[in-house]
Coordinates of C-alpha atoms and ligand atoms in Angstrom, one line a residue:
M1 CA 35.8 19.4 97.7
K2 CA 38.5 18.4 95.6
T3 CA 41.8 17.9 96.6
I4 CA 45.3 19.3 94.3
K5 CA 46.9 16.4 94.1
I6 CA 50.7 16.7 93.1
G7 CA 53.5 14.4 91.4
L8 CA 57.0 15.1 92.6
L9 CA 60.1 13.8 91.0
G10 CA 63.0 13.6 92.8
M11 CA 63.3 14.3 96.9
G12 CA 66.8 15.6 96.9
N13 CA 67.6 18.8 98.7
I14 CA 64.6 20.8 96.9
G15 CA 62.5 18.3 96.7
T16 CA 62.8 18.5 100.2
G17 CA 62.3 22.1 100.7
T18 CA 59.3 21.6 98.7
Y19 CA 57.8 19.0 100.9
K20 CA 58.7 21.0 103.9
T21 CA 57.5 24.3 102.6
L22 CA 54.0 23.4 102.5
E23 CA 54.0 20.3 105.5
M24 CA 55.4 23.5 107.4
N25 CA 52.9 26.6 105.7
R26 CA 49.9 24.0 104.4
K27 CA 47.4 25.8 106.5
E28 CA 47.9 29.1 104.7
V29 CA 48.5 27.0 101.2
E30 CA 45.2 25.6 101.8
A31 CA 43.3 28.6 103.1
T32 CA 44.6 30.7 100.3
L33 CA 42.8 28.0 98.0
G34 CA 40.0 26.7 100.0
T35 CA 40.9 23.4 98.8
K36 CA 43.6 20.5 100.2
V37 CA 47.4 20.1 98.6
E38 CA 48.6 17.0 98.7
I39 CA 51.8 15.4 97.0
V40 CA 50.7 12.3 96.8
K41 CA 53.4 10.2 95.0
I42 CA 57.3 10.8 94.7
L43 CA 59.6 9.3 92.1
E44 CA 63.0 8.8 94.4
K45 CA 64.9 5.8 94.6
D46 CA 66.8 7.0 98.2
V47 CA 63.8 6.3 100.5
D48 CA 65.7 5.6 103.5
R49 CA 67.5 9.1 103.4
D50 CA 67.1 11.6 106.7
R51 CA 65.3 14.3 105.5
G52 CA 64.8 15.4 108.9
I53 CA 60.7 15.0 108.1
E54 CA 58.3 12.2 107.9
V55 CA 57.3 11.0 104.5
P56 CA 55.0 7.9 104.5
M57 CA 56.6 5.0 102.6
E58 CA 53.8 4.5 100.4
K59 CA 54.3 7.9 98.4
F60 CA 57.5 6.7 96.9
T61 CA 57.4 4.9 93.9
Q62 CA 60.4 4.2 91.4
D63 CA 58.4 4.2 88.4
P64 CA 57.6 7.4 86.6
D65 CA 54.6 6.7 84.7
V66 CA 52.5 6.0 88.2
I67 CA 52.7 9.2 88.2
F68 CA 52.1 10.3 84.6
N69 CA 49.6 7.6 84.3
D70 CA 47.8 9.0 87.2
P71 CA 44.6 10.4 86.1
E72 CA 43.8 12.3 89.4
I73 CA 47.2 13.9 89.3
D74 CA 46.7 17.7 88.2
I75 CA 50.3 18.8 88.5
V76 CA 53.8 17.2 88.1
I77 CA 56.9 19.0 90.0
E78 CA 59.9 18.3 88.5
L79 CA 63.4 18.4 90.9
L80 CA 65.6 16.0 89.4
G81 CA 68.0 18.6 88.1
G82 CA 70.0 18.2 85.2
I83 CA 68.8 17.8 81.2
E84 CA 67.9 14.2 80.9
P85 CA 66.0 12.3 82.0
A86 CA 64.1 15.8 83.5
S87 CA 63.3 17.0 80.0
T88 CA 61.8 14.0 78.5
F89 CA 59.7 13.2 81.9
M90 CA 58.3 17.1 81.6
L91 CA 57.1 16.6 78.2
T92 CA 55.6 13.0 79.1
A93 CA 53.7 14.9 81.7
M94 CA 52.6 17.8 79.7
K95 CA 51.3 15.5 77.1
N96 CA 49.2 13.7 79.7
G97 CA 47.5 16.6 80.6
K98 CA 49.4 17.2 83.7
H99 CA 50.7 21.3 84.5
V100 CA 54.4 21.3 85.3
V101 CA 56.3 23.3 87.7
T102 CA 60.3 22.8 87.8
A103 CA 63.2 24.4 89.0
N104 CA 65.2 23.1 86.9
K105 CA 67.2 25.8 84.9
A106 CA 69.5 23.3 83.1
A107 CA 66.3 21.9 81.3
V108 CA 64.5 24.9 80.6
A109 CA 67.4 26.5 79.1
A110 CA 68.7 23.6 77.0
N111 CA 65.1 23.3 75.8
Y112 CA 63.3 26.2 76.0
H113 CA 61.4 26.3 72.9
E114 CA 60.6 22.5 72.8
L115 CA 58.8 22.9 76.6
M116 CA 56.9 26.3 75.7
A117 CA 55.6 24.7 72.3
T118 CA 54.7 21.2 74.0
A119 CA 53.2 23.0 76.9
K120 CA 51.0 25.1 74.5
E121 CA 50.0 22.4 72.6
N122 CA 48.5 20.5 75.4
N123 CA 46.9 23.4 76.5
I124 CA 48.7 23.1 80.3
I125 CA 50.5 25.5 82.2
F126 CA 54.5 25.4 82.5
K127 CA 56.2 27.6 85.6
F128 CA 59.7 28.0 86.5
E129 CA 60.0 30.5 88.6
A130 CA 62.2 28.7 91.2
S131 CA 64.7 28.1 88.1
V132 CA 66.7 31.7 88.5
G133 CA 67.1 33.5 91.7
G134 CA 65.7 30.6 93.7
G135 CA 63.2 32.5 96.4
I136 CA 63.5 36.1 94.5
P137 CA 60.0 36.1 92.3
I138 CA 61.7 37.2 89.5
L139 CA 60.1 35.5 86.5
G140 CA 56.4 36.4 87.3
T141 CA 57.8 39.7 87.8
L142 CA 59.2 40.1 84.6
T143 CA 56.5 38.6 82.9
G144 CA 53.4 40.1 85.2
P145 CA 53.6 43.5 86.7
L146 CA 56.3 44.7 84.4
R147 CA 55.3 43.1 81.1
A148 CA 54.5 46.9 79.8
N149 CA 58.1 47.6 79.3
K150 CA 60.5 47.1 76.8
F151 CA 63.6 45.7 78.5
E152 CA 67.0 46.9 78.0
E153 CA 69.3 45.4 80.7
V154 CA 69.6 42.9 83.3
M155 CA 73.0 42.6 85.6
G156 CA 72.3 39.6 87.9
I157 CA 74.5 37.5 90.9
L158 CA 72.7 34.4 89.8
N159 CA 74.8 31.7 91.2
G160 CA 74.8 31.2 95.2
T161 CA 77.4 29.0 95.4
T162 CA 79.8 31.1 93.6
N163 CA 79.0 34.2 95.4
Y164 CA 79.2 32.1 98.9
I165 CA 82.5 30.9 97.7
L166 CA 83.8 34.4 96.9
H167 CA 82.1 36.2 100.0
M168 CA 83.8 33.5 102.3
M169 CA 87.1 34.1 100.4
T170 CA 87.1 37.9 100.7
K171 CA 85.8 37.9 104.3
E172 CA 86.7 35.0 106.2
G173 CA 89.5 34.7 104.5
M174 CA 88.8 30.9 103.5
D175 CA 90.4 29.0 100.7
Y176 CA 88.7 28.3 97.6
D177 CA 88.1 24.4 98.7
E178 CA 86.8 24.9 102.3
A179 CA 84.1 27.1 100.8
L180 CA 82.7 25.0 98.3
K181 CA 82.7 22.0 101.1
D182 CA 80.7 24.8 103.1
A183 CA 78.2 25.5 100.0
Q184 CA 77.6 22.1 99.4
A185 CA 76.8 21.2 103.0
L186 CA 74.6 23.7 103.1
G187 CA 72.6 22.3 99.9
F188 CA 73.4 25.3 97.4
A189 CA 75.5 23.8 94.9
E190 CA 74.4 21.3 92.3
A191 CA 74.9 17.6 92.5
D192 CA 77.9 18.4 90.5
P193 CA 79.4 21.7 91.4
T194 CA 81.5 22.0 88.0
A195 CA 78.2 23.7 87.1
D196 CA 78.1 26.6 89.6
V197 CA 82.0 27.3 89.6
E198 CA 82.3 27.5 85.9
G199 CA 79.3 30.0 85.5
I200 CA 77.5 27.1 83.7
D201 CA 74.2 28.0 86.0
A202 CA 74.5 31.2 85.6
A203 CA 74.2 30.8 82.1
N204 CA 71.5 28.8 82.0
K205 CA 69.3 31.5 84.1
L206 CA 70.7 34.2 82.3
S207 CA 69.6 32.2 78.8
I208 CA 65.8 31.6 80.9
L209 CA 66.3 35.7 81.8
M210 CA 67.0 36.4 78.1
A211 CA 64.0 34.7 76.5
L212 CA 61.4 36.1 78.5
M213 CA 63.0 39.3 78.7
F214 CA 64.3 40.4 75.3
D215 CA 62.1 37.6 73.0
H216 CA 65.5 36.8 72.6
Y217 CA 66.4 33.2 73.1
V218 CA 70.4 32.2 73.2
P219 CA 71.2 28.2 74.5
P220 CA 73.4 28.4 77.4
T221 CA 76.2 27.0 75.4
E222 CA 76.5 29.5 73.2
I223 CA 76.4 32.4 75.9
P224 CA 80.7 33.7 76.6
T225 CA 81.1 32.4 79.9
T226 CA 84.2 32.0 82.3
G227 CA 83.8 30.8 85.5
I228 CA 85.2 31.4 89.0
T229 CA 88.1 28.8 89.3
Q230 CA 91.0 31.0 87.9
I231 CA 90.1 33.8 91.1
T232 CA 92.9 33.7 93.8
K233 CA 93.3 35.2 97.0
E234 CA 95.9 37.4 95.1
K235 CA 93.2 38.3 92.6
I236 CA 91.0 39.2 95.7
E237 CA 93.6 41.3 98.0
E238 CA 94.1 43.2 94.0
A239 CA 90.5 44.1 94.1
R240 CA 90.4 44.9 97.3
S241 CA 93.2 47.5 96.9
N242 CA 90.9 49.1 94.2
K243 CA 88.2 49.4 96.5
C244 CA 86.6 46.3 94.5
K245 CA 84.9 43.2 94.8
I246 CA 85.0 40.3 92.5
K247 CA 81.3 39.1 91.6
L248 CA 80.3 36.7 89.1
I249 CA 78.0 38.7 86.9
A250 CA 75.9 37.3 84.1
H251 CA 74.7 40.5 82.0
A252 CA 73.1 40.9 79.0
K253 CA 72.4 44.4 77.3
E254 CA 70.3 45.7 73.9
E255 CA 72.2 47.7 72.3
E256 CA 71.8 50.9 69.6
D257 CA 71.5 48.9 66.7
G258 CA 69.1 46.3 68.5
S259 CA 71.4 43.4 68.9
I260 CA 71.7 41.8 72.4
F261 CA 75.0 41.4 73.8
Y262 CA 75.2 38.9 77.1
E263 CA 78.2 36.7 79.1
V264 CA 78.9 35.5 82.4
R265 CA 82.5 36.5 83.6
P266 CA 83.7 37.6 87.2
M267 CA 83.7 41.4 87.2
Y268 CA 85.4 43.8 89.5
I269 CA 83.1 45.9 91.2
S270 CA 82.9 49.4 93.0
E271 CA 82.9 48.6 96.7
T272 CA 79.8 50.9 96.4
H273 CA 78.0 49.5 93.9
P274 CA 75.1 47.7 95.6
L275 CA 76.1 44.7 93.7
A276 CA 79.6 44.6 95.7
N277 CA 77.4 44.0 99.0
I278 CA 75.3 41.0 98.1
N279 CA 77.1 38.3 100.3
K280 CA 77.0 34.5 100.8
E281 CA 74.4 32.6 98.9
F282 CA 72.2 36.0 98.6
N283 CA 71.4 36.7 94.7
A284 CA 70.4 40.2 93.1
V285 CA 69.0 40.8 90.1
F286 CA 69.2 44.3 88.7
V287 CA 66.6 45.5 85.8
K288 CA 66.0 48.0 83.2
G289 CA 63.1 48.7 81.5
N290 CA 61.9 52.1 79.7
A291 CA 59.1 52.7 81.4
V292 CA 60.0 51.6 85.3
D293 CA 63.8 52.3 85.1
D294 CA 65.6 50.6 87.3
L295 CA 64.8 48.2 89.8
M296 CA 67.0 45.6 92.0
F297 CA 65.6 42.3 93.4
Y298 CA 67.2 40.6 96.1
G299 CA 66.9 37.4 98.1
K300 CA 68.3 33.9 98.9
G301 CA 69.2 32.7 95.2
A302 CA 69.9 29.0 96.2
G303 CA 69.2 26.8 99.0
P304 CA 66.0 24.3 100.4
L305 CA 63.7 26.2 101.7
P306 CA 63.6 29.6 99.6
T307 CA 63.7 27.4 96.3
G308 CA 60.5 25.6 98.1
S309 CA 59.2 28.8 98.7
A310 CA 59.3 29.4 94.7
V311 CA 58.0 26.0 93.8
M312 CA 54.9 26.1 96.1
G313 CA 54.4 29.6 94.7
D314 CA 53.6 28.3 91.1
V315 CA 52.0 25.4 92.6
I316 CA 49.1 27.7 94.2
E317 CA 49.0 29.9 90.5
I318 CA 48.4 26.6 88.4
S319 CA 45.9 25.5 91.1
K320 CA 44.2 28.7 91.3
T321 CA 43.6 28.3 87.1
I322 CA 42.9 24.4 87.8
L323 CA 40.0 25.6 90.9
R324 CA 38.6 28.4 88.6
Ligands
LIG1 N1 73.6 25.8 92.4 C1 72.6 26.9 92.4 C2 73.1 28.0 93.4 C3 71.2 26.6 92.5 O1 74.2 27.5 93.7 O2 73.1 29.4 92.5 C4 70.1 27.1 92.7 O3 69.9 27.8 91.2

């Protein structure tokens, strides 16, 4: 019986969450596929870190070519974060005939066309469900069950760290720095949280959503973006006195003339609006399609296990094709 063999690039928070998801639910994963699934090699320098899980030392390597050149590896999971070397590694894996899964929104948004084209040229499957909305299965839903729609609008809380900070400032009266430290400790924030608090991470995710929903790719650097660094307790109080909450919203909408409007910025949201009640690291994505009408998706948008769940979901989908 074939074993699906995986090479993992990066074992930080999300890599660890992915490894744990597979270990925790190995029975379910392998029963679904009727085969064994194994992470056989891990590109990671920090081999001694306490990950709260046993990882055999012989799995670690510091040479990415060990993974790219291993003919037995079917799928490469890229969880290094950042645009480079992650993008180059994914392209190399594809050119070596490996299917690729990533959670890396920065790399997918920056190099969307090249990654998609290289996957197609090399006849491999490229999946990135975990890159938007963490554990929420939004990309597969937009490109699968909802594909019969012409999409009109998307509005989302797409960054768990900033939503956590705004929630803690609004509900718990925490100050900004304290809430950010908390989000970092819980494994929500990027290695450099500037991408979270400046809205860049949400812009990366909006760029991916727009490419899939409107077939309209806009580099994230061209999306008008404002983060939450200027949000003070006074502004939160002012919103409260207007029966509103401040939320970092990523928004794109098709205008009547067919052009697409897009932006990421903190907005006043009425306390009665469903998006106002998305708390902590939860994300929500509101979508309007011309046939299905309004839909809203809700779930944990950050964190090792919710993201690991989405990564492993992609691995299972690819494995089904490999085993066909
Ligand atoms: N830093 C990101 C967030 C991680 O806080 O949402 C999930 O993409």
